[in-house]
Short mmCIF file of C-alpha atoms and ligand atoms in Angstrom, two decimals:
data_model
loop_
_atom_site.label_atom_id
_atom_site.label_comp_id
_atom_site.label_asym_id
_atom_site.label_seq_id
_atom_site.Cartn_x
_atom_site.Cartn_y
_atom_site.Cartn_z
CA MET S 1 96.56 102.15 83.56
CA THR S 2 95.20 100.36 86.58
CA ILE S 3 92.20 101.07 88.72
CA ARG S 4 93.54 101.01 92.27
CA LYS S 5 91.63 100.06 95.40
CA ILE S 6 90.38 103.12 97.27
CA LEU S 7 90.93 102.85 101.01
CA HIS S 8 87.93 103.45 103.24
CA TYR S 9 87.75 104.96 106.72
CA PRO S 10 88.95 103.81 109.27
CA ASP S 11 92.01 102.54 107.34
CA LYS S 12 95.07 103.91 109.14
CA ARG S 13 96.86 104.73 105.89
CA LEU S 14 94.36 107.58 105.45
CA ARG S 15 95.82 109.16 108.60
CA VAL S 16 99.43 109.41 107.43
CA ARG S 17 101.02 112.78 106.76
CA ALA S 18 102.19 112.38 103.17
CA GLU S 19 105.74 113.17 102.00
CA PRO S 20 106.65 115.74 99.31
CA VAL S 21 106.98 114.49 95.73
CA GLN S 22 110.62 114.69 94.66
CA ASP S 23 110.81 112.33 91.71
CA PHE S 24 108.58 113.17 88.73
CA GLY S 25 109.88 110.22 86.71
CA PRO S 26 108.11 107.25 85.10
CA SER S 27 106.75 105.68 88.29
CA PHE S 28 105.21 109.03 89.28
CA GLN S 29 103.69 109.35 85.78
CA GLN S 30 102.24 105.85 86.21
CA LEU S 31 100.82 106.86 89.58
CA ILE S 32 99.09 109.90 88.00
CA GLU S 33 97.59 107.71 85.23
CA ASP S 34 96.32 105.23 87.82
CA MET S 35 94.89 108.01 90.00
CA ALA S 36 93.03 109.47 86.99
CA GLU S 37 91.67 106.05 86.03
CA THR S 38 90.65 105.32 89.62
CA MET S 39 88.98 108.72 90.13
CA TYR S 40 86.97 108.54 86.90
CA ALA S 41 85.95 104.93 87.54
CA ALA S 42 84.64 105.95 90.97
CA GLU S 43 82.98 109.06 89.52
CA GLY S 44 84.83 111.25 91.98
CA VAL S 45 85.70 114.94 91.63
CA GLY S 46 89.10 114.41 93.24
CA LEU S 47 91.45 111.76 94.57
CA ALA S 48 94.52 112.09 96.79
CA ALA S 49 97.43 109.63 96.66
CA PRO S 50 97.02 108.50 100.31
CA GLN S 51 93.52 107.28 99.39
CA ILE S 52 95.13 104.53 97.32
CA GLY S 53 97.79 103.90 99.98
CA VAL S 54 100.56 106.02 98.43
CA PRO S 55 101.91 108.48 101.04
CA LEU S 56 102.87 111.27 98.60
CA ARG S 57 101.72 114.89 98.51
CA VAL S 58 99.76 114.78 95.26
CA PHE S 59 96.12 114.85 94.29
CA VAL S 60 94.13 114.98 91.07
CA VAL S 61 90.86 116.80 90.44
CA ASP S 62 88.39 117.23 87.62
CA THR S 63 85.53 119.54 88.52
CA ALA S 64 84.00 119.76 85.03
CA ARG S 65 80.34 118.79 84.80
CA GLU S 66 79.43 115.78 82.69
CA ASP S 67 78.35 117.96 79.76
CA GLU S 68 81.61 119.95 79.84
CA PRO S 69 85.04 118.99 78.49
CA SER S 70 87.25 117.42 81.16
CA GLU S 71 89.48 119.68 83.27
CA PHE S 72 91.94 117.19 84.67
CA ARG S 73 94.47 118.81 87.00
CA VAL S 74 97.38 117.51 89.04
CA PHE S 75 98.51 119.26 92.23
CA ALA S 76 101.84 118.04 93.56
CA ASN S 77 103.26 119.55 96.76
CA PRO S 78 100.34 122.00 97.00
CA GLN S 79 100.15 124.89 99.42
CA ILE S 80 97.34 127.29 100.15
CA LEU S 81 98.81 130.79 100.10
CA GLU S 82 95.65 132.76 100.76
CA ALA S 83 92.07 131.94 101.72
CA ILE S 84 89.12 134.29 101.54
CA GLY S 85 85.53 134.06 102.72
CA GLU S 86 83.55 131.18 104.16
CA VAL S 87 81.14 128.81 102.53
CA ARG S 88 79.24 125.71 103.61
CA TRP S 89 79.25 122.96 101.00
CA GLU S 90 77.88 119.43 100.99
CA GLU S 91 80.86 117.17 100.39
CA GLY S 92 81.30 113.51 99.69
CA CYS S 93 84.52 111.50 99.86
CA LEU S 94 85.50 108.31 98.04
CA SER S 95 86.88 107.03 101.36
CA PHE S 96 83.41 107.47 102.97
CA PRO S 97 81.04 105.86 100.46
CA GLY S 98 77.43 106.93 100.91
CA ILE S 99 78.23 109.78 103.32
CA ARG S 100 77.52 113.42 102.52
CA GLU S 101 78.33 116.18 104.99
CA GLU S 102 78.02 119.94 105.05
CA ILE S 103 81.45 121.31 105.78
CA GLU S 104 82.71 124.84 106.23
CA ARG S 105 85.52 125.89 103.90
CA ALA S 106 87.11 129.05 102.54
CA GLU S 107 85.24 130.37 99.52
CA CYS S 108 88.31 131.28 97.44
CA VAL S 109 91.86 130.02 97.75
CA ARG S 110 95.14 130.93 96.13
CA VAL S 111 97.20 127.79 95.66
CA SER S 112 100.73 127.06 94.58
CA ALA S 113 101.64 123.57 93.40
CA MET S 114 103.56 121.65 90.76
CA ASP S 115 102.07 119.98 87.72
CA ARG S 116 102.73 116.36 86.78
CA ASN S 117 106.13 117.32 85.34
CA GLY S 118 107.24 119.22 88.42
CA LYS S 119 106.61 122.63 86.88
CA PRO S 120 105.40 125.14 89.50
CA PHE S 121 102.13 127.02 89.00
CA GLU S 122 99.80 129.19 90.98
CA LEU S 123 96.07 129.71 90.69
CA TRP S 124 93.06 131.30 92.33
CA ALA S 125 90.18 128.90 92.75
CA GLU S 126 86.55 129.44 93.68
CA GLY S 127 83.39 127.35 93.71
CA LEU S 128 83.70 123.58 93.48
CA LEU S 129 87.40 123.71 92.53
CA ALA S 130 88.22 125.66 95.72
CA ILE S 131 86.30 123.12 97.79
CA ALA S 132 87.95 120.15 96.06
CA ILE S 133 91.43 121.60 96.58
CA GLN S 134 90.84 122.11 100.31
CA HIS S 135 89.28 118.65 100.69
CA GLU S 136 92.10 116.87 98.84
CA LEU S 137 94.81 118.87 100.59
CA ASP S 138 93.32 117.70 103.89
CA HIS S 139 93.94 114.10 102.75
CA LEU S 140 97.66 114.86 102.37
CA ASN S 141 97.74 115.79 106.06
CA GLY S 142 95.72 112.80 107.21
CA THR S 143 92.64 114.95 107.84
CA LEU S 144 89.24 113.57 106.81
CA ILE S 145 85.70 114.95 106.56
CA ILE S 146 84.86 113.23 109.84
CA ASP S 147 87.32 115.61 111.55
CA ARG S 148 85.46 118.65 110.19
CA VAL S 149 82.01 117.94 111.62
CA GLY S 150 80.55 118.27 115.10
CA PRO S 151 80.73 115.49 117.74
CA ILE S 152 77.25 114.09 117.06
CA ARG S 153 77.75 113.75 113.32
CA ARG S 154 81.23 112.37 113.97
CA ARG S 155 79.87 109.50 116.07
CA LEU S 156 77.14 108.81 113.55
CA ILE S 157 79.53 108.67 110.60
CA HIS S 158 81.93 106.49 112.57
CA ARG S 159 79.11 104.07 113.41
CA GLU S 160 77.90 103.92 109.80
CA MET S 161 81.39 103.28 108.48
CA MET S 162 82.05 100.54 111.06
CA LYS S 163 78.77 98.89 110.09
CA ALA S 164 79.83 98.94 106.42
CA LEU S 165 83.23 97.49 107.36
CA GLU S 166 81.62 94.64 109.30
CA ALA S 167 79.30 93.87 106.39
CA GLU S 168 82.28 93.83 104.05
CA ARG S 169 84.21 91.47 106.35
CA ALA S 170 81.22 89.18 106.76
CA SER S 171 80.75 88.85 103.01
CA SER S 172 84.45 88.24 102.32
CA SER S 173 84.67 85.56 105.03
CA ARG S 174 81.87 83.64 103.35
CA SER S 175 84.43 81.97 101.11
CA PRO S 176 84.12 78.23 100.49
CA GLU S 177 87.28 77.18 102.35
CA LEU S 178 85.73 78.41 105.59
CA GLY S 179 83.37 75.48 105.35
CA LEU S 180 86.34 73.30 106.37
CA ARG S 181 86.77 75.16 109.65
CA ARG S 182 86.46 72.86 112.68
NI1 NI N 201 88.05 112.64 100.15
#
């Protein structure tokens, strides 16, 4: 298992519309293991494949609290069949470190998807699981939390993320070989 690098906004790979999973073979199983490892290492509730640069329609979630047994789930080729109610929930995203935003979502969703072996299933979700499913499904369509807030918050988040990116670039360019630059 490998912890993969999580892409941060404004990486363009987060904007790709991901392709359906067709092959549930060994390399897909490896991907799922890596996604689990990466999500737990980052202490996230969910992770979508495009967030590690893999343009496939699959995400993993585990909405169990720390004191509860883990509830690791894989959703491949997910679809929301029904959505009921409205709820505002403060969400974070591993691709927007440090940002938390109140976002409006459906309260309950009925979802169909395939498990890690390609076996279809259907479930009704509510609470945090319903939110996580909607958030991660957005990632598969290249939609991010910044697209779900008003224009003022959008500009603010954009500015904060660009600042973080510049800081990251500045610190990585402080490598010793740059001392040789004329
Ligand atoms: Ni996210």
